mmCIF file of C-alpha atoms in Angstrom:
data_model
loop_
_atom_site.group_PDB
_atom_site.id
_atom_site.type_symbol
_atom_site.label_atom_id
_atom_site.label_comp_id
_atom_site.label_asym_id
_atom_site.label_seq_id
_atom_site.Cartn_x
_atom_site.Cartn_y
_atom_site.Cartn_z
ATOM 1 C CA MET A 920 311.019 45.858 88.334
ATOM 2 C CA THR A 921 308.266 44.420 86.168
ATOM 3 C CA GLY A 922 306.453 45.608 83.077
ATOM 4 C CA GLY A 923 307.745 48.043 80.495
ATOM 5 C CA SER A 924 310.310 47.507 77.769
ATOM 6 C CA TYR A 925 313.953 46.536 78.046
ATOM 7 C CA LEU A 926 317.153 46.922 76.068
ATOM 8 C CA LEU A 927 319.944 44.355 75.883
ATOM 9 C CA ALA A 928 323.235 45.930 74.793
ATOM 10 C CA GLY A 929 325.609 43.176 73.735
ATOM 11 C CA CYS A 930 324.226 39.869 72.463
ATOM 12 C CA GLY A 931 327.109 37.396 72.643
ATOM 13 C CA ARG A 932 327.051 33.982 74.293
ATOM 14 C CA VAL A 933 325.668 35.259 77.600
ATOM 15 C CA GLY A 934 323.433 37.872 75.996
ATOM 16 C CA GLY A 935 321.928 35.316 73.656
ATOM 17 C CA ARG A 936 320.931 33.136 76.590
ATOM 18 C CA LEU A 937 319.493 36.133 78.427
ATOM 19 C CA LEU A 938 317.496 37.051 75.318
ATOM 20 C CA ALA A 939 316.011 33.546 75.186
ATOM 21 C CA ALA A 940 315.114 33.634 78.890
ATOM 22 C CA GLU A 941 313.414 37.009 78.567
ATOM 23 C CA GLN A 942 311.498 35.916 75.483
ATOM 24 C CA ALA A 943 310.344 32.815 77.365
ATOM 25 C CA ALA A 944 308.958 35.187 80.017
ATOM 26 C CA ALA A 945 307.105 37.116 77.260
ATOM 27 C CA ARG A 946 308.912 40.398 77.956
ATOM 28 C CA ALA A 947 309.407 43.073 75.306
ATOM 29 C CA LEU A 948 313.103 43.271 74.491
ATOM 30 C CA SER A 949 315.166 45.400 72.107
ATOM 31 C CA ILE A 950 318.757 44.665 71.073
ATOM 32 C CA LEU A 951 321.838 46.803 70.528
ATOM 33 C CA SER A 952 324.608 44.951 68.698
ATOM 34 C CA ARG A 953 327.358 45.562 66.185
ATOM 35 C CA ASP A 954 326.668 42.230 64.436
ATOM 36 C CA PRO A 955 324.179 42.744 61.581
ATOM 37 C CA LEU A 956 324.278 39.027 60.710
ATOM 38 C CA ARG A 957 322.169 38.158 63.755
ATOM 39 C CA ARG A 958 319.495 40.730 63.120
ATOM 40 C CA SER A 959 317.026 38.869 60.931
ATOM 41 C CA ALA A 960 316.958 35.701 63.039
ATOM 42 C CA GLU A 961 316.489 37.541 66.304
ATOM 43 C CA LEU A 962 313.863 39.926 64.953
ATOM 44 C CA ALA A 963 311.989 36.903 63.671
ATOM 45 C CA ALA A 964 312.175 35.470 67.191
ATOM 46 C CA GLY A 965 310.285 38.445 68.573
ATOM 47 C CA VAL A 966 312.783 41.227 69.268
ATOM 48 C CA THR A 967 310.898 44.527 69.473
ATOM 49 C CA ALA A 968 313.574 46.736 67.924
ATOM 50 C CA TRP A 969 317.154 46.493 66.720
ATOM 51 C CA PHE A 970 319.873 49.120 67.087
ATOM 52 C CA GLU A 971 323.143 48.607 65.235
ATOM 53 C CA ALA A 972 326.296 50.314 66.442
ATOM 54 C CA ASP A 973 330.029 49.778 66.710
ATOM 55 C CA LEU A 974 330.660 51.616 69.967
ATOM 56 C CA ASP A 975 334.329 52.025 69.046
ATOM 57 C CA ARG A 976 333.129 54.442 66.368
ATOM 58 C CA GLY A 977 329.942 55.920 67.723
ATOM 59 C CA ALA A 978 326.460 55.418 69.100
ATOM 60 C CA PRO A 979 323.416 54.244 67.115
ATOM 61 C CA SER A 980 322.034 56.755 64.659
ATOM 62 C CA ASP A 981 318.461 56.249 65.879
ATOM 63 C CA PRO A 982 317.514 58.001 69.148
ATOM 64 C CA PRO A 983 316.658 55.739 72.082
ATOM 65 C CA PRO A 984 313.080 55.222 73.222
ATOM 66 C CA SER A 985 312.281 55.317 76.925
ATOM 67 C CA PHE A 986 313.318 51.922 78.336
ATOM 68 C CA SER A 987 312.291 50.644 81.733
ATOM 69 C CA GLY A 988 315.621 48.897 82.086
ATOM 70 C CA VAL A 989 318.891 48.310 80.249
ATOM 71 C CA TRP A 990 321.382 45.468 80.493
ATOM 72 C CA TYR A 991 324.875 46.482 79.370
ATOM 73 C CA LEU A 992 326.959 43.423 78.458
ATOM 74 C CA VAL A 993 329.367 45.060 75.989
ATOM 75 C CA PRO A 994 332.998 44.433 77.042
ATOM 76 C CA PRO A 995 335.489 47.309 77.165
ATOM 77 C CA PRO A 996 338.076 47.659 74.381
ATOM 78 C CA GLY A 997 341.101 45.391 74.438
ATOM 79 C CA GLU A 998 343.559 48.150 75.290
ATOM 80 C CA GLY A 999 343.913 51.087 77.644
ATOM 81 C CA ARG A 1000 342.666 51.663 81.171
ATOM 82 C CA SER A 1001 339.265 53.217 80.449
ATOM 83 C CA ASP A 1002 336.040 52.244 78.692
ATOM 84 C CA PRO A 1003 335.055 54.756 75.995
ATOM 85 C CA ARG A 1004 332.458 52.330 74.640
ATOM 86 C CA LEU A 1005 330.331 52.649 77.759
ATOM 87 C CA ARG A 1006 330.647 56.420 77.737
ATOM 88 C CA ARG A 1007 329.402 56.599 74.126
ATOM 89 C CA PHE A 1008 326.496 54.360 75.068
ATOM 90 C CA LEU A 1009 325.561 56.556 78.038
ATOM 91 C CA GLU A 1010 325.691 59.644 75.813
ATOM 92 C CA TRP A 1011 323.215 57.911 73.501
ATOM 93 C CA LEU A 1012 320.874 57.210 76.438
ATOM 94 C CA GLU A 1013 321.052 60.805 77.652
ATOM 95 C CA PRO A 1014 317.769 62.002 76.065
ATOM 96 C CA ALA A 1015 315.811 59.157 77.708
ATOM 97 C CA PRO A 1016 317.499 57.665 80.793
ATOM 98 C CA PRO A 1017 316.051 54.281 81.825
ATOM 99 C CA ARG A 1018 314.720 53.534 85.294
ATOM 100 C CA ARG A 1019 317.413 50.901 85.932
ATOM 101 C CA LEU A 1020 320.764 50.013 84.368
ATOM 102 C CA VAL A 1021 322.514 46.671 84.959
ATOM 103 C CA LEU A 1022 326.229 46.408 84.180
ATOM 104 C CA VAL A 1023 328.340 43.271 83.882
ATOM 105 C CA SER A 1024 331.783 43.755 85.421
ATOM 106 C CA THR A 1025 334.406 41.313 86.685
ATOM 107 C CA THR A 1026 335.666 40.015 90.010
ATOM 108 C CA GLY A 1027 339.116 40.830 88.635
ATOM 109 C CA VAL A 1028 338.642 44.370 89.982
ATOM 110 C CA TYR A 1029 339.598 43.045 93.434
ATOM 111 C CA GLY A 1030 343.076 42.037 92.257
ATOM 112 C CA ASP A 1031 345.135 39.542 94.255
ATOM 113 C CA CYS A 1032 343.698 38.955 97.727
ATOM 114 C CA GLY A 1033 346.133 36.281 98.887
ATOM 115 C CA GLY A 1034 343.438 33.616 99.047
ATOM 116 C CA ALA A 1035 341.243 35.600 101.448
ATOM 117 C CA TRP A 1036 337.449 35.531 101.372
ATOM 118 C CA VAL A 1037 336.143 38.616 99.567
ATOM 119 C CA ASP A 1038 332.761 40.316 99.662
ATOM 120 C CA GLU A 1039 331.460 43.455 97.989
ATOM 121 C CA GLY A 1040 332.832 45.655 100.763
ATOM 122 C CA ARG A 1041 336.410 44.898 99.737
ATOM 123 C CA ARG A 1042 338.184 47.869 98.177
ATOM 124 C CA PRO A 1043 339.028 47.190 94.510
ATOM 125 C CA ASP A 1044 342.717 46.918 93.662
ATOM 126 C CA PRO A 1045 342.958 45.812 90.016
ATOM 127 C CA ALA A 1046 346.348 44.504 88.944
ATOM 128 C CA THR A 1047 345.804 44.357 85.168
ATOM 129 C CA ASP A 1048 344.644 46.865 82.575
ATOM 130 C CA ARG A 1049 341.845 44.437 81.702
ATOM 131 C CA ALA A 1050 340.458 44.802 85.230
ATOM 132 C CA ARG A 1051 341.193 48.545 85.359
ATOM 133 C CA ARG A 1052 338.993 49.047 82.283
ATOM 134 C CA ARG A 1053 336.149 47.272 84.065
ATOM 135 C CA LEU A 1054 336.566 49.343 87.215
ATOM 136 C CA ASP A 1055 336.581 52.502 85.095
ATOM 137 C CA ALA A 1056 333.284 51.370 83.543
ATOM 138 C CA GLU A 1057 331.810 50.803 86.992
ATOM 139 C CA GLY A 1058 332.737 54.309 88.087
ATOM 140 C CA ALA A 1059 331.417 55.945 84.924
ATOM 141 C CA LEU A 1060 328.109 54.112 85.168
ATOM 142 C CA ARG A 1061 327.608 54.885 88.856
ATOM 143 C CA GLN A 1062 328.352 58.570 88.369
ATOM 144 C CA TRP A 1063 326.016 58.848 85.365
ATOM 145 C CA CYS A 1064 323.168 57.011 87.085
ATOM 146 C CA ASP A 1065 323.483 58.864 90.384
ATOM 147 C CA ALA A 1066 323.373 62.222 88.589
ATOM 148 C CA ARG A 1067 320.109 61.277 86.837
ATOM 149 C CA GLY A 1068 318.289 59.323 89.516
ATOM 150 C CA VAL A 1069 318.716 56.025 87.651
ATOM 151 C CA GLN A 1070 318.838 52.828 89.706
ATOM 152 C CA TRP A 1071 322.019 50.850 89.043
ATOM 153 C CA VAL A 1072 323.142 47.291 89.638
ATOM 154 C CA ILE A 1073 326.651 45.975 88.973
ATOM 155 C CA LEU A 1074 327.366 42.251 88.790
ATOM 156 C CA ARG A 1075 331.022 41.435 89.377
ATOM 157 C CA VAL A 1076 331.166 38.167 87.491
ATOM 158 C CA ALA A 1077 333.580 35.312 88.143
ATOM 159 C CA GLY A 1078 334.790 32.920 85.434
ATOM 160 C CA ILE A 1079 331.848 31.728 83.335
ATOM 161 C CA TYR A 1080 331.483 28.084 82.357
ATOM 162 C CA GLY A 1081 328.806 25.858 80.893
ATOM 163 C CA PRO A 1082 327.834 24.305 77.549
ATOM 164 C CA GLY A 1083 329.902 25.802 74.756
ATOM 165 C CA MET A 1084 332.023 27.724 77.264
ATOM 166 C CA LEU A 1085 334.581 25.111 78.345
ATOM 167 C CA PRO A 1086 338.357 25.035 77.597
ATOM 168 C CA GLU A 1087 338.090 21.920 75.421
ATOM 169 C CA GLY A 1088 340.682 23.098 72.893
ATOM 170 C CA ARG A 1089 343.253 23.743 75.581
ATOM 171 C CA LEU A 1090 342.712 20.269 77.014
ATOM 172 C CA ARG A 1091 342.947 18.587 73.623
ATOM 173 C CA ARG A 1092 346.270 20.371 73.065
ATOM 174 C CA SER A 1093 347.488 19.039 76.429
ATOM 175 C CA GLU A 1094 348.466 22.515 77.578
ATOM 176 C CA PRO A 1095 349.835 22.373 81.142
ATOM 177 C CA VAL A 1096 348.415 23.704 84.382
ATOM 178 C CA LEU A 1097 350.071 24.599 87.669
ATOM 179 C CA GLN A 1098 350.734 21.728 89.998
ATOM 180 C CA ALA A 1099 347.983 21.482 92.569
ATOM 181 C CA ALA A 1100 350.074 22.620 95.545
ATOM 182 C CA GLU A 1101 350.904 25.938 93.830
ATOM 183 C CA ALA A 1102 347.557 26.650 92.155
ATOM 184 C CA PRO A 1103 345.718 29.778 93.371
ATOM 185 C CA TRP A 1104 342.092 29.922 94.407
ATOM 186 C CA SER A 1105 339.728 30.763 91.557
ATOM 187 C CA ASN A 1106 335.992 31.330 91.247
ATOM 188 C CA ARG A 1107 333.310 30.712 88.671
ATOM 189 C CA ILE A 1108 329.617 30.677 87.878
ATOM 190 C CA HIS A 1109 327.575 28.507 85.535
ATOM 191 C CA VAL A 1110 326.181 30.495 82.603
ATOM 192 C CA GLU A 1111 322.600 29.524 83.450
ATOM 193 C CA ASP A 1112 323.032 30.878 86.964
ATOM 194 C CA LEU A 1113 324.523 34.070 85.567
ATOM 195 C CA VAL A 1114 321.419 34.530 83.415
ATOM 196 C CA GLN A 1115 319.321 34.067 86.552
ATOM 197 C CA ALA A 1116 321.382 36.738 88.290
ATOM 198 C CA LEU A 1117 320.984 39.135 85.370
ATOM 199 C CA GLN A 1118 317.223 38.693 85.415
ATOM 200 C CA ALA A 1119 317.031 39.165 89.175
ATOM 201 C CA ALA A 1120 319.208 42.274 88.958
ATOM 202 C CA MET A 1121 316.697 43.803 86.565
ATOM 203 C CA HIS A 1122 313.337 42.544 87.778
ATOM 204 C CA ARG A 1123 313.563 42.320 91.568
ATOM 205 C CA PRO A 1124 312.502 45.648 93.109
ATOM 206 C CA GLU A 1125 315.056 45.320 95.917
ATOM 207 C CA ALA A 1126 318.035 44.922 93.561
ATOM 208 C CA ALA A 1127 320.612 47.673 94.121
ATOM 209 C CA GLY A 1128 324.352 48.138 94.223
ATOM 210 C CA LEU A 1129 327.118 45.560 93.861
ATOM 211 C CA TYR A 1130 326.863 41.775 93.754
ATOM 212 C CA ASN A 1131 329.526 39.108 93.342
ATOM 213 C CA ALA A 1132 328.125 36.771 90.690
ATOM 214 C CA THR A 1133 329.817 33.521 91.679
ATOM 215 C CA ASP A 1134 328.738 30.097 92.920
ATOM 216 C CA GLY A 1135 330.379 30.676 96.313
ATOM 217 C CA ASN A 1136 332.354 27.428 96.174
ATOM 218 C CA PRO A 1137 335.841 28.317 94.925
ATOM 219 C CA THR A 1138 338.395 25.714 93.922
ATOM 220 C CA THR A 1139 341.778 26.011 92.242
ATOM 221 C CA MET A 1140 342.166 26.547 88.520
ATOM 222 C CA THR A 1141 343.951 23.208 88.308
ATOM 223 C CA ASP A 1142 340.985 21.484 89.918
ATOM 224 C CA TYR A 1143 338.687 23.205 87.415
ATOM 225 C CA PHE A 1144 340.672 22.011 84.380
ATOM 226 C CA ASN A 1145 340.803 18.485 85.805
ATOM 227 C CA ARG A 1146 337.047 18.439 86.314
ATOM 228 C CA VAL A 1147 336.405 19.750 82.807
ATOM 229 C CA ALA A 1148 338.665 17.010 81.433
ATOM 230 C CA ASP A 1149 336.750 14.360 83.384
ATOM 231 C CA HIS A 1150 333.440 15.836 82.219
ATOM 232 C CA LEU A 1151 334.517 15.685 78.572
ATOM 233 C CA GLY A 1152 336.183 12.291 78.875
ATOM 234 C CA LEU A 1153 339.613 13.721 78.043
ATOM 235 C CA PRO A 1154 342.998 13.140 79.709
ATOM 236 C CA ARG A 1155 343.774 15.494 82.556
ATOM 237 C CA PRO A 1156 346.344 18.175 81.652
ATOM 238 C CA PRO A 1157 349.995 17.809 82.697
ATOM 239 C CA GLU A 1158 351.016 19.750 85.819
ATOM 240 C CA ILE A 1159 354.097 21.968 85.996
ATOM 241 C CA SER A 1160 355.778 24.124 88.626
ATOM 242 C CA ARG A 1161 355.267 27.870 88.831
ATOM 243 C CA ALA A 1162 358.865 28.415 87.727
ATOM 244 C CA GLU A 1163 358.274 26.318 84.606
ATOM 245 C CA ALA A 1164 354.922 28.060 84.034
ATOM 246 C CA ARG A 1165 356.721 31.402 83.697
ATOM 247 C CA ARG A 1166 358.598 29.951 80.732
ATOM 248 C CA ARG A 1167 355.738 28.093 79.075
ATOM 249 C CA LEU A 1168 352.434 29.846 79.720
ATOM 250 C CA SER A 1169 351.086 32.971 78.027
ATOM 251 C CA CYS A 1170 351.146 36.344 79.753
ATOM 252 C CA GLY A 1171 347.362 36.290 79.884
ATOM 253 C CA MET A 1172 347.233 32.948 81.676
ATOM 254 C CA LEU A 1173 350.012 33.998 84.039
ATOM 255 C CA SER A 1174 348.022 37.091 84.991
ATOM 256 C CA TYR A 1175 345.118 34.870 86.088
ATOM 257 C CA LEU A 1176 347.480 32.623 88.036
ATOM 258 C CA SER A 1177 348.947 35.607 89.886
ATOM 259 C CA GLU A 1178 345.653 36.317 91.679
ATOM 260 C CA SER A 1179 344.102 34.240 94.440
ATOM 261 C CA LYS A 1180 340.805 34.949 96.179
ATOM 262 C CA ARG A 1181 337.690 33.211 97.417
ATOM 263 C CA LEU A 1182 334.533 35.119 96.617
ATOM 264 C CA SER A 1183 331.472 35.273 98.834
ATOM 265 C CA ASN A 1184 328.086 35.155 97.118
ATOM 266 C CA ARG A 1185 326.048 35.721 100.278
ATOM 267 C CA ARG A 1186 324.647 39.019 99.025
ATOM 268 C CA LEU A 1187 323.665 37.456 95.668
ATOM 269 C CA VAL A 1188 321.846 34.578 97.338
ATOM 270 C CA GLU A 1189 320.418 36.147 100.495
ATOM 271 C CA GLN A 1190 319.619 39.683 99.320
ATOM 272 C CA LEU A 1191 319.062 39.300 95.576
ATOM 273 C CA GLY A 1192 317.358 35.947 96.045
ATOM 274 C CA VAL A 1193 319.161 33.986 93.333
ATOM 275 C CA ARG A 1194 318.700 30.220 93.805
ATOM 276 C CA LEU A 1195 321.670 28.647 92.074
ATOM 277 C CA ARG A 1196 321.017 25.592 89.948
ATOM 278 C CA TYR A 1197 324.729 24.776 89.886
ATOM 279 C CA PRO A 1198 326.257 25.789 93.249
ATOM 280 C CA THR A 1199 329.276 23.483 92.805
ATOM 281 C CA LEU A 1200 331.407 22.103 89.989
ATOM 282 C CA GLU A 1201 330.065 18.637 90.859
ATOM 283 C CA LYS A 1202 326.625 19.891 89.836
ATOM 284 C CA GLY A 1203 327.782 21.889 86.832
ATOM 285 C CA LEU A 1204 330.323 19.393 85.466
ATOM 286 C CA PRO A 1205 329.211 15.818 86.051
ATOM 287 C CA PRO A 1206 331.826 13.258 84.885
ATOM 288 C CA ALA A 1207 331.481 11.893 81.369
ATOM 289 C CA ASP A 1208 329.750 8.679 82.489
ATOM 290 C CA ASP A 1209 327.079 10.756 84.277
ATOM 291 C CA ALA A 1210 326.726 13.604 81.752
#
């Protein structure tokens, strides 16, 4: 989909990079954010319009114009099993539905797959409330769009890494990881490739439905932390058994370690046409001497 005007809802670390990429392509872009501190700088950089809203409290006070497309990057709340933020946002869009809506979700909606390869045809089975909130958002968006004839695209995003998005603090604190033999499969995507996927999801006419946004080359989480350490020139983290991990690691980290899956990105690459710049960790995390 080309031409027209676009709205970016949520302008954090990923959204900020998407904003820069869209501005480089000379596209008209408006922003919805709850952070008023960013407004002046981004308006000066060429943002068409700014809508302020804390979606925990309500939608923007100004009515929406007619957007060609909308990216929704706002995460769900930190509690519960549903996403009222998205529902408030959709209510705000009601007077002027866009032609296409792109939602960022998570590959966590698949739950634990026992290390199996997973594509978009796999039935979701979320094991945490964090993933259940994302699946609820997917369902709400699909229902709303289908009822109004709005095209929708959902990117189920793996772990995001890249400049400014690495676990440097954890490595400097020498926090442990699971020993390699017990570490589950995990998946990720470089932030620059995610921005590519977001742009393709909006601007390619054939974009439709669900896509796993991942590099297609899973490794273990232990391997990932080791490679980040090598990339930053830091010592590799100590390895511990799963039994010891239950005593020492946070509940949040344990929830990630309880799921194992290998995600296919064939649909992203072959149907959406995304050409990954960083298809492997070797490309995305060169060792310190090569960085």
